[in-house]
Amino acid sequence: MSLPLHAAVHFLNVGWGDAHLIHAPSGNVTLIDGGDGLLASHRDHPLSWLKREGIERLDWMILTHLHEDHLNGLLDVARSLTVVHAVLPYEIPVMDMEAPESEAAGLELSSPQSRVLVILAAYRELIRLLREQGTAIRWRSEYGFAGGSTIWEEGPYRLDHLYPWAADPLPGLEVLREAARGGKLASEEWLAQLEGFFDRSNDDSSVYRLEEAGAEGKGILFGGDLLAAGWERLSERTDLSCCVLKAPHHGLDDAFDGQLLSAAAPAHAVIPISIDRSQPMEERWSELCSARGTAYHLTGASAPMEKKRLISGSIEAWIGG
């Protein structure tokens, strides 16, 4: 395993999904989200990247929110490698699953209700796998306040948790709490509540920032899938200036807009999306970014093991790797 001279960030091509790695000069590795876990010749997987680099231990595993295109690939990593620390969104409220599971047997696999049941089961399995191997699990609420938002510091580098903090609303979690308070509801009502979680989980998404001491405003902002209302709230308390912005929610207009780009003023925006799904949005991205002097890059443009350097210096950023 060759160690980077500086902190190196790799934005992987996992199709429609997020998987981003921070490789510190010490060799410590942080994985933010894991993609959907699907394997294909034209895309990568975080476990494949880690194995190519000869890495057998993941120092930090971070999940921004509960959607399969961020969660599922983490299960593969947890089954294969030692994970020292994990930062997860929250504990799932205890719910009576008997009635909905019997009803879910007849649901379409692609229905929002069915997808939520699968997501919750996968999240529980991730927690079980991590606990089984002795990972130190921390809920992100431990980092949700001013002066206590730092996940780790290593030399001049620092990774901070910017959102959500203690006073920020969590609409997705509130849906789960309502479902838990309902007890044994009629199956249709219960499943209708869960459908609301699928729609609102993005509102619960975390945001992280990697910076070097003395170079504030020139770091990398990992936007998860946080939507516009959350960004507006965050920008009121935090300077979002950065050199590289990982565009939230795959560059969709409910999150990646002119207001965010003006606040962050990045030189580069990385959009985690496959080429085929990007085409309807390229014109909007081109107009949006060119008006603000931002170059945008698609993770789907890089095949596995190919990489494109975005920035060099004390923090390097790459598409692929």
mmCIF file with all atom_site columns, N, CA and C in Angstrom, residues 66-110:
data_model
loop_
_atom_site.group_PDB
_atom_site.id
_atom_site.type_symbol
_atom_site.label_atom_id
_atom_site.label_alt_id
_atom_site.label_comp_id
_atom_site.label_asym_id
_atom_site.label_entity_id
_atom_site.label_seq_id
_atom_site.pdbx_PDB_ins_code
_atom_site.Cartn_x
_atom_site.Cartn_y
_atom_site.Cartn_z
_atom_site.occupancy
_atom_site.B_iso_or_equiv
_atom_site.pdbx_formal_charge
_atom_site.auth_seq_id
_atom_site.auth_comp_id
_atom_site.auth_asym_id
_atom_site.auth_atom_id
_atom_site.pdbx_PDB_model_num
ATOM 1   N N  . LEU A 1 66  ? -30.356 7.380  5.183  1.00 0.00 ? 66  LEU A N  1
ATOM 2   C CA . LEU A 1 66  ? -30.861 6.047  4.884  1.00 0.00 ? 66  LEU A CA 1
ATOM 3   C C  . LEU A 1 66  ? -31.549 6.002  3.518  1.00 0.00 ? 66  LEU A C  1
ATOM 4   N N  . HIS A 1 67  ? -30.766 5.803  2.482  1.00 0.00 ? 67  HIS A N  1
ATOM 5   C CA . HIS A 1 67  ? -31.237 5.445  1.150  1.00 0.00 ? 67  HIS A CA 1
ATOM 6   C C  . HIS A 1 67  ? -30.272 4.404  0.596  1.00 0.00 ? 67  HIS A C  1
ATOM 7   N N  . GLU A 1 68  ? -30.773 3.480  -0.212 1.00 0.00 ? 68  GLU A N  1
ATOM 8   C CA . GLU A 1 68  ? -29.960 2.349  -0.639 1.00 0.00 ? 68  GLU A CA 1
ATOM 9   C C  . GLU A 1 68  ? -28.754 2.752  -1.471 1.00 0.00 ? 68  GLU A C  1
ATOM 10  N N  . ASP A 1 69  ? -28.814 3.870  -2.186 1.00 0.00 ? 69  ASP A N  1
ATOM 11  C CA . ASP A 1 69  ? -27.688 4.270  -3.027 1.00 0.00 ? 69  ASP A CA 1
ATOM 12  C C  . ASP A 1 69  ? -26.548 4.904  -2.228 1.00 0.00 ? 69  ASP A C  1
ATOM 13  N N  . HIS A 1 70  ? -26.712 4.983  -0.927 1.00 0.00 ? 70  HIS A N  1
ATOM 14  C CA . HIS A 1 70  ? -25.651 5.423  -0.020 1.00 0.00 ? 70  HIS A CA 1
ATOM 15  C C  . HIS A 1 70  ? -25.289 4.329  0.984  1.00 0.00 ? 70  HIS A C  1
ATOM 16  N N  . LEU A 1 71  ? -26.242 3.473  1.280  1.00 0.00 ? 71  LEU A N  1
ATOM 17  C CA . LEU A 1 71  ? -26.135 2.503  2.370  1.00 0.00 ? 71  LEU A CA 1
ATOM 18  C C  . LEU A 1 71  ? -25.591 1.143  1.955  1.00 0.00 ? 71  LEU A C  1
ATOM 19  N N  . ASN A 1 72  ? -26.104 0.575  0.874  1.00 0.00 ? 72  ASN A N  1
ATOM 20  C CA . ASN A 1 72  ? -25.926 -0.856 0.637  1.00 0.00 ? 72  ASN A CA 1
ATOM 21  C C  . ASN A 1 72  ? -24.476 -1.289 0.471  1.00 0.00 ? 72  ASN A C  1
ATOM 22  N N  . GLY A 1 73  ? -23.665 -0.471 -0.191 1.00 0.00 ? 73  GLY A N  1
ATOM 23  C CA . GLY A 1 73  ? -22.266 -0.838 -0.368 1.00 0.00 ? 73  GLY A CA 1
ATOM 24  C C  . GLY A 1 73  ? -21.495 -0.918 0.938  1.00 0.00 ? 73  GLY A C  1
ATOM 25  N N  . LEU A 1 74  ? -21.971 -0.225 1.970  1.00 0.00 ? 74  LEU A N  1
ATOM 26  C CA . LEU A 1 74  ? -21.311 -0.285 3.274  1.00 0.00 ? 74  LEU A CA 1
ATOM 27  C C  . LEU A 1 74  ? -21.424 -1.672 3.889  1.00 0.00 ? 74  LEU A C  1
ATOM 28  N N  . LEU A 1 75  ? -22.495 -2.390 3.581  1.00 0.00 ? 75  LEU A N  1
ATOM 29  C CA . LEU A 1 75  ? -22.650 -3.749 4.095  1.00 0.00 ? 75  LEU A CA 1
ATOM 30  C C  . LEU A 1 75  ? -21.531 -4.647 3.585  1.00 0.00 ? 75  LEU A C  1
ATOM 31  N N  . ASP A 1 76  ? -21.181 -4.520 2.311  1.00 0.00 ? 76  ASP A N  1
ATOM 32  C CA . ASP A 1 76  ? -20.098 -5.325 1.749  1.00 0.00 ? 76  ASP A CA 1
ATOM 33  C C  . ASP A 1 76  ? -18.781 -5.023 2.446  1.00 0.00 ? 76  ASP A C  1
ATOM 34  N N  . VAL A 1 77  ? -18.538 -3.757 2.723  1.00 0.00 ? 77  VAL A N  1
ATOM 35  C CA . VAL A 1 77  ? -17.305 -3.367 3.414  1.00 0.00 ? 77  VAL A CA 1
ATOM 36  C C  . VAL A 1 77  ? -17.293 -3.931 4.829  1.00 0.00 ? 77  VAL A C  1
ATOM 37  N N  . ALA A 1 78  ? -18.414 -3.815 5.541  1.00 0.00 ? 78  ALA A N  1
ATOM 38  C CA . ALA A 1 78  ? -18.485 -4.298 6.923  1.00 0.00 ? 78  ALA A CA 1
ATOM 39  C C  . ALA A 1 78  ? -18.332 -5.812 7.006  1.00 0.00 ? 78  ALA A C  1
ATOM 40  N N  . ARG A 1 79  ? -18.742 -6.526 5.967  1.00 0.00 ? 79  ARG A N  1
ATOM 41  C CA . ARG A 1 79  ? -18.598 -7.989 5.958  1.00 0.00 ? 79  ARG A CA 1
ATOM 42  C C  . ARG A 1 79  ? -17.169 -8.424 5.658  1.00 0.00 ? 79  ARG A C  1
ATOM 43  N N  . SER A 1 80  ? -16.383 -7.543 5.045  1.00 0.00 ? 80  SER A N  1
ATOM 44  C CA . SER A 1 80  ? -15.076 -7.958 4.527  1.00 0.00 ? 80  SER A CA 1
ATOM 45  C C  . SER A 1 80  ? -13.890 -7.361 5.263  1.00 0.00 ? 80  SER A C  1
ATOM 46  N N  . LEU A 1 81  ? -14.053 -6.176 5.844  1.00 0.00 ? 81  LEU A N  1
ATOM 47  C CA . LEU A 1 81  ? -12.928 -5.477 6.450  1.00 0.00 ? 81  LEU A CA 1
ATOM 48  C C  . LEU A 1 81  ? -13.213 -5.131 7.903  1.00 0.00 ? 81  LEU A C  1
ATOM 49  N N  . THR A 1 82  ? -12.142 -4.894 8.644  1.00 0.00 ? 82  THR A N  1
ATOM 50  C CA . THR A 1 82  ? -12.270 -4.351 9.991  1.00 0.00 ? 82  THR A CA 1
ATOM 51  C C  . THR A 1 82  ? -12.628 -2.873 9.891  1.00 0.00 ? 82  THR A C  1
ATOM 52  N N  . VAL A 1 83  ? -13.665 -2.482 10.595 1.00 0.00 ? 83  VAL A N  1
ATOM 53  C CA . VAL A 1 83  ? -14.086 -1.078 10.645 1.00 0.00 ? 83  VAL A CA 1
ATOM 54  C C  . VAL A 1 83  ? -13.887 -0.596 12.077 1.00 0.00 ? 83  VAL A C  1
ATOM 55  N N  . VAL A 1 84  ? -13.029 0.389  12.264 1.00 0.00 ? 84  VAL A N  1
ATOM 56  C CA . VAL A 1 84  ? -12.679 0.833  13.618 1.00 0.00 ? 84  VAL A CA 1
ATOM 57  C C  . VAL A 1 84  ? -13.759 1.732  14.203 1.00 0.00 ? 84  VAL A C  1
ATOM 58  N N  . HIS A 1 85  ? -14.158 2.750  13.460 1.00 0.00 ? 85  HIS A N  1
ATOM 59  C CA . HIS A 1 85  ? -15.177 3.701  13.917 1.00 0.00 ? 85  HIS A CA 1
ATOM 60  C C  . HIS A 1 85  ? -16.263 3.830  12.856 1.00 0.00 ? 85  HIS A C  1
ATOM 61  N N  . ALA A 1 86  ? -17.481 4.095  13.306 1.00 0.00 ? 86  ALA A N  1
ATOM 62  C CA . ALA A 1 86  ? -18.580 4.384  12.382 1.00 0.00 ? 86  ALA A CA 1
ATOM 63  C C  . ALA A 1 86  ? -19.399 5.534  12.935 1.00 0.00 ? 86  ALA A C  1
ATOM 64  N N  . VAL A 1 87  ? -19.790 6.448  12.050 1.00 0.00 ? 87  VAL A N  1
ATOM 65  C CA . VAL A 1 87  ? -20.707 7.529  12.400 1.00 0.00 ? 87  VAL A CA 1
ATOM 66  C C  . VAL A 1 87  ? -21.982 7.306  11.597 1.00 0.00 ? 87  VAL A C  1
ATOM 67  N N  . LEU A 1 88  ? -23.073 7.027  12.302 1.00 0.00 ? 88  LEU A N  1
ATOM 68  C CA . LEU A 1 88  ? -24.341 6.686  11.663 1.00 0.00 ? 88  LEU A CA 1
ATOM 69  C C  . LEU A 1 88  ? -25.400 7.727  12.015 1.00 0.00 ? 88  LEU A C  1
ATOM 70  N N  . PRO A 1 89  ? -26.435 7.852  11.177 1.00 0.00 ? 89  PRO A N  1
ATOM 71  C CA . PRO A 1 89  ? -27.413 8.927  11.385 1.00 0.00 ? 89  PRO A CA 1
ATOM 72  C C  . PRO A 1 89  ? -28.146 8.863  12.716 1.00 0.00 ? 89  PRO A C  1
ATOM 73  N N  . TYR A 1 90  ? -28.745 7.718  13.032 1.00 0.00 ? 90  TYR A N  1
ATOM 74  C CA . TYR A 1 90  ? -29.518 7.607  14.274 1.00 0.00 ? 90  TYR A CA 1
ATOM 75  C C  . TYR A 1 90  ? -29.971 6.170  14.468 1.00 0.00 ? 90  TYR A C  1
ATOM 76  N N  . GLU A 1 91  ? -30.422 5.898  15.693 1.00 0.00 ? 91  GLU A N  1
ATOM 77  C CA . GLU A 1 91  ? -31.050 4.606  15.963 1.00 0.00 ? 91  GLU A CA 1
ATOM 78  C C  . GLU A 1 91  ? -32.476 4.628  15.417 1.00 0.00 ? 91  GLU A C  1
ATOM 79  N N  . ILE A 1 92  ? -32.920 3.498  14.876 1.00 0.00 ? 92  ILE A N  1
ATOM 80  C CA . ILE A 1 92  ? -34.283 3.400  14.375 1.00 0.00 ? 92  ILE A CA 1
ATOM 81  C C  . ILE A 1 92  ? -35.217 3.131  15.550 1.00 0.00 ? 92  ILE A C  1
ATOM 82  N N  . PRO A 1 93  ? -36.295 3.889  15.683 1.00 0.00 ? 93  PRO A N  1
ATOM 83  C CA . PRO A 1 93  ? -37.257 3.609  16.754 1.00 0.00 ? 93  PRO A CA 1
ATOM 84  C C  . PRO A 1 93  ? -37.787 2.184  16.646 1.00 0.00 ? 93  PRO A C  1
ATOM 85  N N  . VAL A 1 94  ? -38.037 1.575  17.792 1.00 0.00 ? 94  VAL A N  1
ATOM 86  C CA . VAL A 1 94  ? -38.568 0.210  17.811 1.00 0.00 ? 94  VAL A CA 1
ATOM 87  C C  . VAL A 1 94  ? -39.997 0.238  17.302 1.00 0.00 ? 94  VAL A C  1
ATOM 88  N N  . MET A 1 95  ? -40.266 -0.612 16.291 1.00 0.00 ? 95  MET A N  1
ATOM 89  C CA . MET A 1 95  ? -41.601 -0.670 15.696 1.00 0.00 ? 95  MET A CA 1
ATOM 90  C C  . MET A 1 95  ? -42.085 -2.107 15.670 1.00 0.00 ? 95  MET A C  1
ATOM 91  N N  . ASP A 1 96  ? -43.397 -2.280 15.747 1.00 0.00 ? 96  ASP A N  1
ATOM 92  C CA . ASP A 1 96  ? -44.007 -3.597 15.605 1.00 0.00 ? 96  ASP A CA 1
ATOM 93  C C  . ASP A 1 96  ? -44.064 -3.911 14.115 1.00 0.00 ? 96  ASP A C  1
ATOM 94  N N  . MET A 1 97  ? -43.212 -4.829 13.679 1.00 0.00 ? 97  MET A N  1
ATOM 95  C CA . MET A 1 97  ? -43.098 -5.110 12.250 1.00 0.00 ? 97  MET A CA 1
ATOM 96  C C  . MET A 1 97  ? -44.020 -6.228 11.779 1.00 0.00 ? 97  MET A C  1
ATOM 97  N N  . GLU A 1 98  ? -44.769 -6.859 12.689 1.00 0.00 ? 98  GLU A N  1
ATOM 98  C CA . GLU A 1 98  ? -45.526 -8.050 12.311 1.00 0.00 ? 98  GLU A CA 1
ATOM 99  C C  . GLU A 1 98  ? -46.559 -7.760 11.234 1.00 0.00 ? 98  GLU A C  1
ATOM 100 N N  . ALA A 1 99  ? -47.413 -6.776 11.456 1.00 0.00 ? 99  ALA A N  1
ATOM 101 C CA . ALA A 1 99  ? -48.475 -6.505 10.491 1.00 0.00 ? 99  ALA A CA 1
ATOM 102 C C  . ALA A 1 99  ? -47.933 -6.044 9.148  1.00 0.00 ? 99  ALA A C  1
ATOM 103 N N  . PRO A 1 100 ? -47.029 -5.060 9.115  1.00 0.00 ? 100 PRO A N  1
ATOM 104 C CA . PRO A 1 100 ? -46.559 -4.597 7.822  1.00 0.00 ? 100 PRO A CA 1
ATOM 105 C C  . PRO A 1 100 ? -45.781 -5.641 7.049  1.00 0.00 ? 100 PRO A C  1
ATOM 106 N N  . GLU A 1 101 ? -45.035 -6.531 7.740  1.00 0.00 ? 101 GLU A N  1
ATOM 107 C CA . GLU A 1 101 ? -44.283 -7.535 7.007  1.00 0.00 ? 101 GLU A CA 1
ATOM 108 C C  . GLU A 1 101 ? -45.214 -8.477 6.271  1.00 0.00 ? 101 GLU A C  1
ATOM 109 N N  . SER A 1 102 ? -46.328 -8.856 6.907  1.00 0.00 ? 102 SER A N  1
ATOM 110 C CA . SER A 1 102 ? -47.264 -9.741 6.229  1.00 0.00 ? 102 SER A CA 1
ATOM 111 C C  . SER A 1 102 ? -47.895 -9.042 5.030  1.00 0.00 ? 102 SER A C  1
ATOM 112 N N  . GLU A 1 103 ? -48.154 -7.761 5.175  1.00 0.00 ? 103 GLU A N  1
ATOM 113 C CA . GLU A 1 103 ? -48.713 -6.998 4.066  1.00 0.00 ? 103 GLU A CA 1
ATOM 114 C C  . GLU A 1 103 ? -47.671 -6.779 2.974  1.00 0.00 ? 103 GLU A C  1
ATOM 115 N N  . ALA A 1 104 ? -46.406 -6.590 3.393  1.00 0.00 ? 104 ALA A N  1
ATOM 116 C CA . ALA A 1 104 ? -45.346 -6.265 2.436  1.00 0.00 ? 104 ALA A CA 1
ATOM 117 C C  . ALA A 1 104 ? -45.057 -7.413 1.491  1.00 0.00 ? 104 ALA A C  1
ATOM 118 N N  . ALA A 1 105 ? -45.442 -8.631 1.879  1.00 0.00 ? 105 ALA A N  1
ATOM 119 C CA . ALA A 1 105 ? -45.165 -9.777 1.019  1.00 0.00 ? 105 ALA A CA 1
ATOM 120 C C  . ALA A 1 105 ? -45.817 -9.612 -0.345 1.00 0.00 ? 105 ALA A C  1
ATOM 121 N N  . GLY A 1 106 ? -46.922 -8.874 -0.410 1.00 0.00 ? 106 GLY A N  1
ATOM 122 C CA . GLY A 1 106 ? -47.608 -8.684 -1.682 1.00 0.00 ? 106 GLY A CA 1
ATOM 123 C C  . GLY A 1 106 ? -47.280 -7.381 -2.373 1.00 0.00 ? 106 GLY A C  1
ATOM 124 N N  . LEU A 1 107 ? -46.342 -6.609 -1.832 1.00 0.00 ? 107 LEU A N  1
ATOM 125 C CA . LEU A 1 107 ? -46.001 -5.320 -2.431 1.00 0.00 ? 107 LEU A CA 1
ATOM 126 C C  . LEU A 1 107 ? -45.089 -5.497 -3.638 1.00 0.00 ? 107 LEU A C  1
ATOM 127 N N  . GLU A 1 108 ? -45.191 -4.571 -4.574 1.00 0.00 ? 108 GLU A N  1
ATOM 128 C CA . GLU A 1 108 ? -44.227 -4.526 -5.662 1.00 0.00 ? 108 GLU A CA 1
ATOM 129 C C  . GLU A 1 108 ? -42.853 -4.189 -5.077 1.00 0.00 ? 108 GLU A C  1
ATOM 130 N N  . LEU A 1 109 ? -41.814 -4.878 -5.557 1.00 0.00 ? 109 LEU A N  1
ATOM 131 C CA . LEU A 1 109 ? -40.482 -4.659 -5.010 1.00 0.00 ? 109 LEU A CA 1
ATOM 132 C C  . LEU A 1 109 ? -40.020 -3.224 -5.195 1.00 0.00 ? 109 LEU A C  1
ATOM 133 N N  . SER A 1 110 ? -40.521 -2.556 -6.235 1.00 0.00 ? 110 SER A N  1
ATOM 134 C CA . SER A 1 110 ? -40.086 -1.189 -6.507 1.00 0.00 ? 110 SER A CA 1
ATOM 135 C C  . SER A 1 110 ? -40.946 -0.140 -5.816 1.00 0.00 ? 110 SER A C  1
#
